PDB file of C-alpha atoms in Angstrom:
ATOM      1  CA  UNK A   1      -0.162  -0.164  -0.173  1.00 45.00           C
ATOM      2  CA  UNK A   2       2.876   2.594   1.016  1.00 42.00           C
ATOM      3  CA  UNK A   3       4.897   1.912  -1.953  1.00 46.00           C
ATOM      4  CA  UNK A   4       1.392   2.267  -4.191  1.00 46.00           C
ATOM      5  CA  UNK A   5       1.709   5.641  -2.191  1.00 40.00           C
ATOM      6  CA  UNK A   6       4.581   6.294  -2.785  1.00 46.00           C
ATOM      7  CA  UNK A   7       4.356   5.677  -6.836  1.00 40.00           C
ATOM      8  CA  UNK A   8       1.464   7.877  -6.712  1.00 46.00           C
ATOM      9  CA  UNK A   9       3.888  10.927  -5.490  1.00 39.00           C
ATOM     10  CA  UNK A  10       6.556  10.188  -7.017  1.00 47.00           C
ATOM     11  CA  UNK A  11       3.397   9.982 -10.229  1.00 46.00           C
ATOM     12  CA  UNK A  12       1.866  13.578  -9.032  1.00 45.00           C
ATOM     13  CA  UNK A  13       5.471  15.825  -8.102  1.00 45.00           C
ATOM     14  CA  UNK A  14       6.961  14.686 -12.044  1.00 48.00           C
ATOM     15  CA  UNK A  15       3.629  15.913 -13.846  1.00 46.00           C
ATOM     16  CA  UNK A  16       4.060  19.212 -11.563  1.00 44.00           C
ATOM     17  CA  UNK A  17       8.112  19.554 -12.905  1.00 42.00           C
ATOM     18  CA  UNK A  18       6.735  18.594 -16.348  1.00 42.00           C
ATOM     19  CA  UNK A  19       4.268  21.082 -15.423  1.00 40.00           C
ATOM     20  CA  UNK A  20       6.166  23.852 -13.675  1.00 40.00           C
ATOM     21  CA  UNK A  21       8.223  23.814 -17.128  1.00 36.00           C
ATOM     22  CA  UNK A  22       5.817  23.998 -19.757  1.00 36.00           C
ATOM     23  CA  UNK A  23       4.918  27.765 -17.678  1.00 31.00           C
ATOM     24  CA  UNK A  24       8.116  28.397 -17.471  1.00 32.00           C
ATOM     25  CA  UNK A  25       8.634  28.003 -21.012  1.00 30.00           C
ATOM     26  CA  UNK A  26       5.516  30.131 -22.340  1.00 31.00           C
ATOM     27  CA  UNK A  27       7.053  32.389 -19.548  1.00 30.00           C
ATOM     28  CA  UNK A  28       9.457  32.725 -21.650  1.00 31.00           C
ATOM     29  CA  UNK A  29       7.543  33.474 -25.056  1.00 28.00           C
ATOM     30  CA  UNK A  30       5.277  35.773 -23.756  1.00 30.00           C
ATOM     31  CA  UNK A  31       5.836  38.793 -25.402  1.00 31.00           C
ATOM     32  CA  UNK A  32       7.208  41.276 -22.934  1.00 27.00           C
ATOM     33  CA  UNK A  33       4.403  43.856 -22.884  1.00 26.00           C
ATOM     34  CA  UNK A  34       2.617  41.220 -21.632  1.00 28.00           C
ATOM     35  CA  UNK A  35       5.345  39.586 -19.596  1.00 30.00           C
ATOM     36  CA  UNK A  36       5.839  43.607 -17.802  1.00 30.00           C
ATOM     37  CA  UNK A  37       2.018  45.361 -19.035  1.00 36.00           C
ATOM     38  CA  UNK A  38       2.133  48.662 -17.717  1.00 34.00           C
ATOM     39  CA  UNK A  39       6.068  49.303 -16.435  1.00 34.00           C
ATOM     40  CA  UNK A  40       6.630  47.708 -20.445  1.00 34.00           C
ATOM     41  CA  UNK A  41       4.317  50.219 -21.982  1.00 34.00           C
ATOM     42  CA  UNK A  42       5.320  53.079 -19.308  1.00 35.00           C
ATOM     43  CA  UNK A  43       8.923  52.719 -20.001  1.00 37.00           C
ATOM     44  CA  UNK A  44       8.213  52.866 -24.237  1.00 44.00           C
ATOM     45  CA  UNK A  45       6.326  55.802 -23.557  1.00 44.00           C
ATOM     46  CA  UNK A  46       9.245  58.007 -21.083  1.00 51.00           C
ATOM     47  CA  UNK A  47      11.968  57.234 -23.949  1.00 85.00           C
ATOM     48  CA  UNK A  48      10.457  60.222 -25.633  1.00 94.00           C
ATOM     49  CA  UNK A  49      12.487  62.757 -24.144  1.00 95.00           C
ATOM     50  CA  UNK A  50      11.325  66.136 -22.536  1.00 95.00           C
ATOM     51  CA  UNK A  51      14.568  67.989 -23.346  1.00 96.00           C
ATOM     52  CA  UNK A  52      15.067  70.103 -25.402  1.00 96.00           C
ATOM     53  CA  UNK A  53      18.537  69.652 -27.306  1.00 97.00           C
ATOM     54  CA  UNK A  54      20.567  72.102 -29.108  1.00 97.00           C
ATOM     55  CA  UNK A  55      19.442  71.990 -32.263  1.00 98.00           C
ATOM     56  CA  UNK A  56      16.466  72.635 -31.778  1.00 98.00           C
ATOM     57  CA  UNK A  57      15.236  74.808 -34.361  1.00 98.00           C
ATOM     58  CA  UNK A  58      17.083  73.204 -36.998  1.00 98.00           C
ATOM     59  CA  UNK A  59      15.328  70.315 -36.811  1.00 98.00           C
ATOM     60  CA  UNK A  60      11.914  72.226 -36.037  1.00 98.00           C
ATOM     61  CA  UNK A  61      12.889  73.584 -39.504  1.00 97.00           C
ATOM     62  CA  UNK A  62      13.656  70.825 -41.541  1.00 97.00           C
ATOM     63  CA  UNK A  63      10.458  69.007 -40.235  1.00 98.00           C
ATOM     64  CA  UNK A  64       8.166  71.726 -41.092  1.00 97.00           C
ATOM     65  CA  UNK A  65       7.707  72.065 -37.152  1.00 97.00           C
ATOM     66  CA  UNK A  66       5.943  75.255 -35.963  1.00 97.00           C
ATOM     67  CA  UNK A  67       9.986  77.230 -34.806  1.00 97.00           C
ATOM     68  CA  UNK A  68      10.075  78.051 -31.403  1.00 97.00           C
ATOM     69  CA  UNK A  69      13.135  76.500 -30.017  1.00 97.00           C
ATOM     70  CA  UNK A  70      11.070  74.463 -27.308  1.00 97.00           C
ATOM     71  CA  UNK A  71      10.304  70.881 -26.584  1.00 97.00           C
ATOM     72  CA  UNK A  72       6.804  69.950 -27.442  1.00 97.00           C
ATOM     73  CA  UNK A  73       5.356  65.683 -27.303  1.00 96.00           C
ATOM     74  CA  UNK A  74       4.362  66.320 -31.608  1.00 96.00           C
ATOM     75  CA  UNK A  75       8.037  67.565 -31.472  1.00 97.00           C
ATOM     76  CA  UNK A  76       9.643  64.992 -30.136  1.00 98.00           C
ATOM     77  CA  UNK A  77       7.587  62.858 -31.594  1.00 97.00           C
ATOM     78  CA  UNK A  78       8.939  64.018 -35.346  1.00 97.00           C
ATOM     79  CA  UNK A  79      12.083  64.230 -34.454  1.00 98.00           C
ATOM     80  CA  UNK A  80      12.388  60.372 -32.611  1.00 97.00           C
ATOM     81  CA  UNK A  81      10.516  59.041 -36.229  1.00 96.00           C
ATOM     82  CA  UNK A  82      13.280  60.401 -38.642  1.00 97.00           C
ATOM     83  CA  UNK A  83      15.843  59.372 -36.041  1.00 96.00           C
ATOM     84  CA  UNK A  84      14.096  55.960 -35.857  1.00 94.00           C
ATOM     85  CA  UNK A  85      14.340  56.166 -39.995  1.00 93.00           C
ATOM     86  CA  UNK A  86      17.561  56.868 -40.243  1.00 94.00           C
ATOM     87  CA  UNK A  87      18.687  54.647 -37.853  1.00 92.00           C
ATOM     88  CA  UNK A  88      20.219  57.506 -35.280  1.00 93.00           C
ATOM     89  CA  UNK A  89      20.032  56.034 -31.541  1.00 91.00           C
ATOM     90  CA  UNK A  90      19.767  56.606 -28.577  1.00 92.00           C
ATOM     91  CA  UNK A  91      16.716  57.194 -30.592  1.00 94.00           C
ATOM     92  CA  UNK A  92      14.553  59.288 -28.500  1.00 97.00           C
ATOM     93  CA  UNK A  93      13.496  62.744 -29.788  1.00 97.00           C
ATOM     94  CA  UNK A  94      16.969  64.095 -28.327  1.00 98.00           C
ATOM     95  CA  UNK A  95      17.991  67.484 -31.017  1.00 98.00           C
ATOM     96  CA  UNK A  96      21.419  66.358 -30.360  1.00 97.00           C
ATOM     97  CA  UNK A  97      24.508  66.645 -33.481  1.00 95.00           C
ATOM     98  CA  UNK A  98      24.018  63.515 -35.057  1.00 93.00           C
ATOM     99  CA  UNK A  99      20.987  64.090 -35.683  1.00 96.00           C
ATOM    100  CA  UNK A 100      21.801  67.243 -37.400  1.00 96.00           C
ATOM    101  CA  UNK A 101      24.394  66.398 -38.956  1.00 93.00           C
ATOM    102  CA  UNK A 102      22.764  63.723 -40.364  1.00 95.00           C
ATOM    103  CA  UNK A 103      19.370  66.058 -41.319  1.00 96.00           C
ATOM    104  CA  UNK A 104      22.077  67.816 -43.174  1.00 95.00           C
ATOM    105  CA  UNK A 105      23.250  65.826 -45.022  1.00 94.00           C
ATOM    106  CA  UNK A 106      20.064  64.545 -46.035  1.00 95.00           C
ATOM    107  CA  UNK A 107      19.503  67.666 -47.362  1.00 96.00           C
ATOM    108  CA  UNK A 108      21.985  67.691 -49.387  1.00 94.00           C
ATOM    109  CA  UNK A 109      21.318  64.925 -51.111  1.00 95.00           C
ATOM    110  CA  UNK A 110      17.462  65.702 -51.418  1.00 95.00           C
ATOM    111  CA  UNK A 111      19.040  69.216 -53.301  1.00 95.00           C
ATOM    112  CA  UNK A 112      20.577  67.332 -55.982  1.00 95.00           C
ATOM    113  CA  UNK A 113      17.288  65.634 -57.288  1.00 94.00           C
ATOM    114  CA  UNK A 114      18.116  64.292 -60.411  1.00 92.00           C
ATOM    115  CA  UNK A 115      21.198  66.097 -61.621  1.00 95.00           C
ATOM    116  CA  UNK A 116      24.257  65.235 -58.707  1.00 97.00           C
ATOM    117  CA  UNK A 117      27.001  65.873 -60.746  1.00 97.00           C
ATOM    118  CA  UNK A 118      25.966  69.856 -62.272  1.00 95.00           C
ATOM    119  CA  UNK A 119      29.004  71.034 -60.322  1.00 95.00           C
ATOM    120  CA  UNK A 120      31.405  68.907 -62.878  1.00 95.00           C
ATOM    121  CA  UNK A 121      32.819  66.681 -60.269  1.00 97.00           C
ATOM    122  CA  UNK A 122      33.199  63.467 -61.851  1.00 98.00           C
ATOM    123  CA  UNK A 123      34.331  62.924 -65.082  1.00 97.00           C
ATOM    124  CA  UNK A 124      32.582  63.333 -68.629  1.00 96.00           C
ATOM    125  CA  UNK A 125      35.308  61.668 -70.554  1.00 96.00           C
ATOM    126  CA  UNK A 126      35.781  58.765 -69.292  1.00 93.00           C
ATOM    127  CA  UNK A 127      32.530  56.506 -70.373  1.00 95.00           C
ATOM    128  CA  UNK A 128      30.313  54.366 -67.340  1.00 97.00           C
ATOM    129  CA  UNK A 129      31.914  55.334 -64.028  1.00 98.00           C
ATOM    130  CA  UNK A 130      30.366  55.019 -60.471  1.00 98.00           C
ATOM    131  CA  UNK A 131      30.860  58.430 -58.605  1.00 98.00           C
ATOM    132  CA  UNK A 132      31.104  59.287 -54.958  1.00 98.00           C
ATOM    133  CA  UNK A 133      30.461  62.286 -53.503  1.00 98.00           C
ATOM    134  CA  UNK A 134      31.255  62.096 -49.898  1.00 97.00           C
ATOM    135  CA  UNK A 135      30.886  65.090 -48.981  1.00 96.00           C
ATOM    136  CA  UNK A 136      27.118  65.034 -49.965  1.00 96.00           C
ATOM    137  CA  UNK A 137      27.531  60.876 -48.781  1.00 97.00           C
ATOM    138  CA  UNK A 138      26.021  60.951 -52.347  1.00 97.00           C
ATOM    139  CA  UNK A 139      26.672  58.167 -54.930  1.00 98.00           C
ATOM    140  CA  UNK A 140      25.174  57.691 -59.558  1.00 98.00           C
ATOM    141  CA  UNK A 141      26.167  55.710 -61.929  1.00 98.00           C
ATOM    142  CA  UNK A 142      26.906  58.580 -65.265  1.00 98.00           C
ATOM    143  CA  UNK A 143      28.036  57.284 -69.142  1.00 97.00           C
ATOM    144  CA  UNK A 144      29.189  60.539 -70.117  1.00 95.00           C
ATOM    145  CA  UNK A 145      27.466  63.399 -68.671  1.00 94.00           C
ATOM    146  CA  UNK A 146      24.117  61.783 -69.270  1.00 96.00           C
ATOM    147  CA  UNK A 147      22.963  60.001 -64.884  1.00 97.00           C
ATOM    148  CA  UNK A 148      22.071  56.409 -65.714  1.00 97.00           C
ATOM    149  CA  UNK A 149      21.357  55.274 -62.193  1.00 97.00           C
ATOM    150  CA  UNK A 150      20.535  57.287 -58.755  1.00 96.00           C
ATOM    151  CA  UNK A 151      21.706  59.126 -56.694  1.00 96.00           C
ATOM    152  CA  UNK A 152      21.506  57.244 -54.562  1.00 97.00           C
ATOM    153  CA  UNK A 153      22.769  57.800 -49.823  1.00 97.00           C
ATOM    154  CA  UNK A 154      25.674  56.293 -49.847  1.00 97.00           C
ATOM    155  CA  UNK A 155      28.002  55.438 -45.788  1.00 97.00           C
ATOM    156  CA  UNK A 156      31.712  56.445 -46.400  1.00 97.00           C
ATOM    157  CA  UNK A 157      34.361  55.771 -43.709  1.00 96.00           C
ATOM    158  CA  UNK A 158      34.183  57.118 -40.917  1.00 95.00           C
ATOM    159  CA  UNK A 159      37.499  59.327 -39.003  1.00 95.00           C
ATOM    160  CA  UNK A 160      40.847  57.645 -38.852  1.00 95.00           C
ATOM    161  CA  UNK A 161      38.952  55.594 -41.695  1.00 96.00           C
ATOM    162  CA  UNK A 162      38.190  58.079 -44.638  1.00 97.00           C
ATOM    163  CA  UNK A 163      37.023  56.267 -48.249  1.00 98.00           C
ATOM    164  CA  UNK A 164      40.795  56.962 -50.576  1.00 98.00           C
ATOM    165  CA  UNK A 165      39.817  59.834 -53.293  1.00 98.00           C
ATOM    166  CA  UNK A 166      40.527  59.915 -56.309  1.00 98.00           C
ATOM    167  CA  UNK A 167      40.466  57.916 -59.832  1.00 98.00           C
ATOM    168  CA  UNK A 168      40.103  53.894 -59.381  1.00 98.00           C
ATOM    169  CA  UNK A 169      39.230  51.441 -61.586  1.00 98.00           C
ATOM    170  CA  UNK A 170      36.493  48.700 -60.378  1.00 98.00           C
ATOM    171  CA  UNK A 171      39.494  45.322 -59.970  1.00 98.00           C
ATOM    172  CA  UNK A 172      37.800  42.592 -57.804  1.00 97.00           C
ATOM    173  CA  UNK A 173      34.152  41.414 -57.695  1.00 97.00           C
ATOM    174  CA  UNK A 174      33.198  39.235 -55.467  1.00 96.00           C
ATOM    175  CA  UNK A 175      28.302  38.493 -54.414  1.00 95.00           C
ATOM    176  CA  UNK A 176      28.587  36.817 -51.837  1.00 96.00           C
ATOM    177  CA  UNK A 177      32.137  39.007 -50.017  1.00 93.00           C
ATOM    178  CA  UNK A 178      32.612  37.941 -46.199  1.00 92.00           C
ATOM    179  CA  UNK A 179      35.449  40.102 -44.932  1.00 88.00           C
ATOM    180  CA  UNK A 180      38.754  38.332 -43.197  1.00 87.00           C
ATOM    181  CA  UNK A 181      39.414  41.665 -41.357  1.00 86.00           C
ATOM    182  CA  UNK A 182      35.810  42.507 -39.908  1.00 85.00           C
ATOM    183  CA  UNK A 183      33.533  38.997 -39.871  1.00 85.00           C
ATOM    184  CA  UNK A 184      30.933  40.510 -41.020  1.00 90.00           C
ATOM    185  CA  UNK A 185      29.231  39.948 -45.178  1.00 92.00           C
ATOM    186  CA  UNK A 186      29.846  42.521 -47.894  1.00 91.00           C
ATOM    187  CA  UNK A 187      27.484  41.119 -50.131  1.00 96.00           C
ATOM    188  CA  UNK A 188      27.368  42.408 -54.099  1.00 98.00           C
ATOM    189  CA  UNK A 189      31.480  43.737 -52.788  1.00 97.00           C
ATOM    190  CA  UNK A 190      33.664  45.815 -56.381  1.00 98.00           C
ATOM    191  CA  UNK A 191      36.624  46.521 -54.828  1.00 98.00           C
ATOM    192  CA  UNK A 192      38.215  49.789 -55.911  1.00 98.00           C
ATOM    193  CA  UNK A 193      40.696  50.225 -54.149  1.00 97.00           C
ATOM    194  CA  UNK A 194      42.517  48.366 -51.692  1.00 94.00           C
ATOM    195  CA  UNK A 195      39.821  46.709 -49.486  1.00 94.00           C
ATOM    196  CA  UNK A 196      37.591  48.892 -49.977  1.00 97.00           C
ATOM    197  CA  UNK A 197      34.311  48.346 -51.992  1.00 98.00           C
ATOM    198  CA  UNK A 198      31.119  49.180 -52.749  1.00 98.00           C
ATOM    199  CA  UNK A 199      28.340  46.510 -50.777  1.00 98.00           C
ATOM    200  CA  UNK A 200      25.768  46.775 -49.472  1.00 97.00           C
ATOM    201  CA  UNK A 201      24.789  46.468 -45.156  1.00 95.00           C
ATOM    202  CA  UNK A 202      21.794  44.861 -43.409  1.00 91.00           C
ATOM    203  CA  UNK A 203      21.438  47.689 -41.525  1.00 89.00           C
ATOM    204  CA  UNK A 204      21.499  51.776 -41.903  1.00 92.00           C
ATOM    205  CA  UNK A 205      23.289  54.022 -44.179  1.00 94.00           C
ATOM    206  CA  UNK A 206      23.112  57.242 -42.768  1.00 92.00           C
ATOM    207  CA  UNK A 207      24.136  55.457 -38.593  1.00 89.00           C
ATOM    208  CA  UNK A 208      27.036  57.154 -37.280  1.00 87.00           C
ATOM    209  CA  UNK A 209      29.644  57.278 -37.538  1.00 91.00           C
ATOM    210  CA  UNK A 210      30.702  55.620 -41.079  1.00 93.00           C
ATOM    211  CA  UNK A 211      32.625  52.533 -42.257  1.00 95.00           C
ATOM    212  CA  UNK A 212      35.510  51.265 -42.053  1.00 94.00           C
ATOM    213  CA  UNK A 213      36.592  52.995 -45.362  1.00 95.00           C
ATOM    214  CA  UNK A 214      33.630  50.967 -47.780  1.00 97.00           C
ATOM    215  CA  UNK A 215      31.104  52.481 -49.372  1.00 98.00           C
ATOM    216  CA  UNK A 216      27.610  51.018 -47.686  1.00 97.00           C
ATOM    217  CA  UNK A 217      25.055  51.222 -50.196  1.00 97.00           C
ATOM    218  CA  UNK A 218      21.079  49.882 -49.308  1.00 96.00           C
ATOM    219  CA  UNK A 219      20.819  46.509 -50.796  1.00 96.00           C
ATOM    220  CA  UNK A 220      18.666  47.195 -53.960  1.00 96.00           C
ATOM    221  CA  UNK A 221      21.165  49.809 -54.802  1.00 97.00           C
ATOM    222  CA  UNK A 222      23.954  47.894 -54.554  1.00 98.00           C
ATOM    223  CA  UNK A 223      22.763  45.397 -56.213  1.00 98.00           C
ATOM    224  CA  UNK A 224      21.414  47.091 -58.996  1.00 98.00           C
ATOM    225  CA  UNK A 225      25.437  48.609 -58.747  1.00 98.00           C
ATOM    226  CA  UNK A 226      26.378  45.155 -59.349  1.00 98.00           C
ATOM    227  CA  UNK A 227      24.412  44.030 -62.367  1.00 98.00           C
ATOM    228  CA  UNK A 228      25.247  48.349 -64.139  1.00 98.00           C
ATOM    229  CA  UNK A 229      29.497  47.297 -63.831  1.00 98.00           C
ATOM    230  CA  UNK A 230      32.399  45.899 -64.339  1.00 98.00           C
ATOM    231  CA  UNK A 231      35.358  45.186 -63.884  1.00 98.00           C
ATOM    232  CA  UNK A 232      37.314  48.064 -65.444  1.00 97.00           C
ATOM    233  CA  UNK A 233      34.943  50.265 -65.123  1.00 98.00           C
ATOM    234  CA  UNK A 234      36.117  53.102 -63.549  1.00 98.00           C
ATOM    235  CA  UNK A 235      35.513  54.760 -59.914  1.00 98.00           C
ATOM    236  CA  UNK A 236      35.981  58.901 -59.091  1.00 98.00           C
ATOM    237  CA  UNK A 237      35.826  59.887 -55.184  1.00 98.00           C
ATOM    238  CA  UNK A 238      35.862  63.615 -54.511  1.00 98.00           C
ATOM    239  CA  UNK A 239      34.770  65.517 -51.406  1.00 97.00           C
ATOM    240  CA  UNK A 240      35.629  65.141 -47.955  1.00 96.00           C
ATOM    241  CA  UNK A 241      32.763  63.244 -45.361  1.00 95.00           C
ATOM    242  CA  UNK A 242      31.591  66.132 -42.996  1.00 88.00           C
ATOM    243  CA  UNK A 243      33.545  64.953 -39.353  1.00 85.00           C
ATOM    244  CA  UNK A 244      36.633  63.952 -41.045  1.00 88.00           C
TER     245      UNK A 244
END
């Protein structure tokens, strides 16, 4: 009788342990907002700062907001949305130097329109050529004076790893390249100067501080460059990236 009772207790205990384990596993898969309830919601709501940034007025003007230099809830949401879409962290709606720097670059990129080579800084006597404007963080492909593709936003080298300027040529292409130095994927790589290449990245091309010298591109743009350029094609890099 005792042995049967002990067996029942062990069975119940085992079932309890299994139920506890299942409950623990379920807890791991519950969304954070559900698990924390109002605490998580409060944390999310407080992520938008009420602090006025040093570039508050500039950010308000860029975003088409009322320019009064005061941080309102609507200002913060608009600045934060810009930060999130352009990969700026922390994205809390604070109009700091990084945010304003990206806004200035984006404004220049928009102003370039469909005439990025208006100042004739990229040669028009070499046929097919990829142009890289470090100042405006733009790149495009032209054939003579005819615009073939772009302009598209890029991210060049950060301070200390600047993308080198001058006349280059694509000398090697590797569709599924992986960096041996940084051990990161570099899809659609087209090398034009030592280890510097056009290639796509998974993150934002506007995010600071920049690459290790490569010309980072959005996936669709890098894919288009891959289809339009060939080994031996010219590349012209000019200008200077802000902050380098």
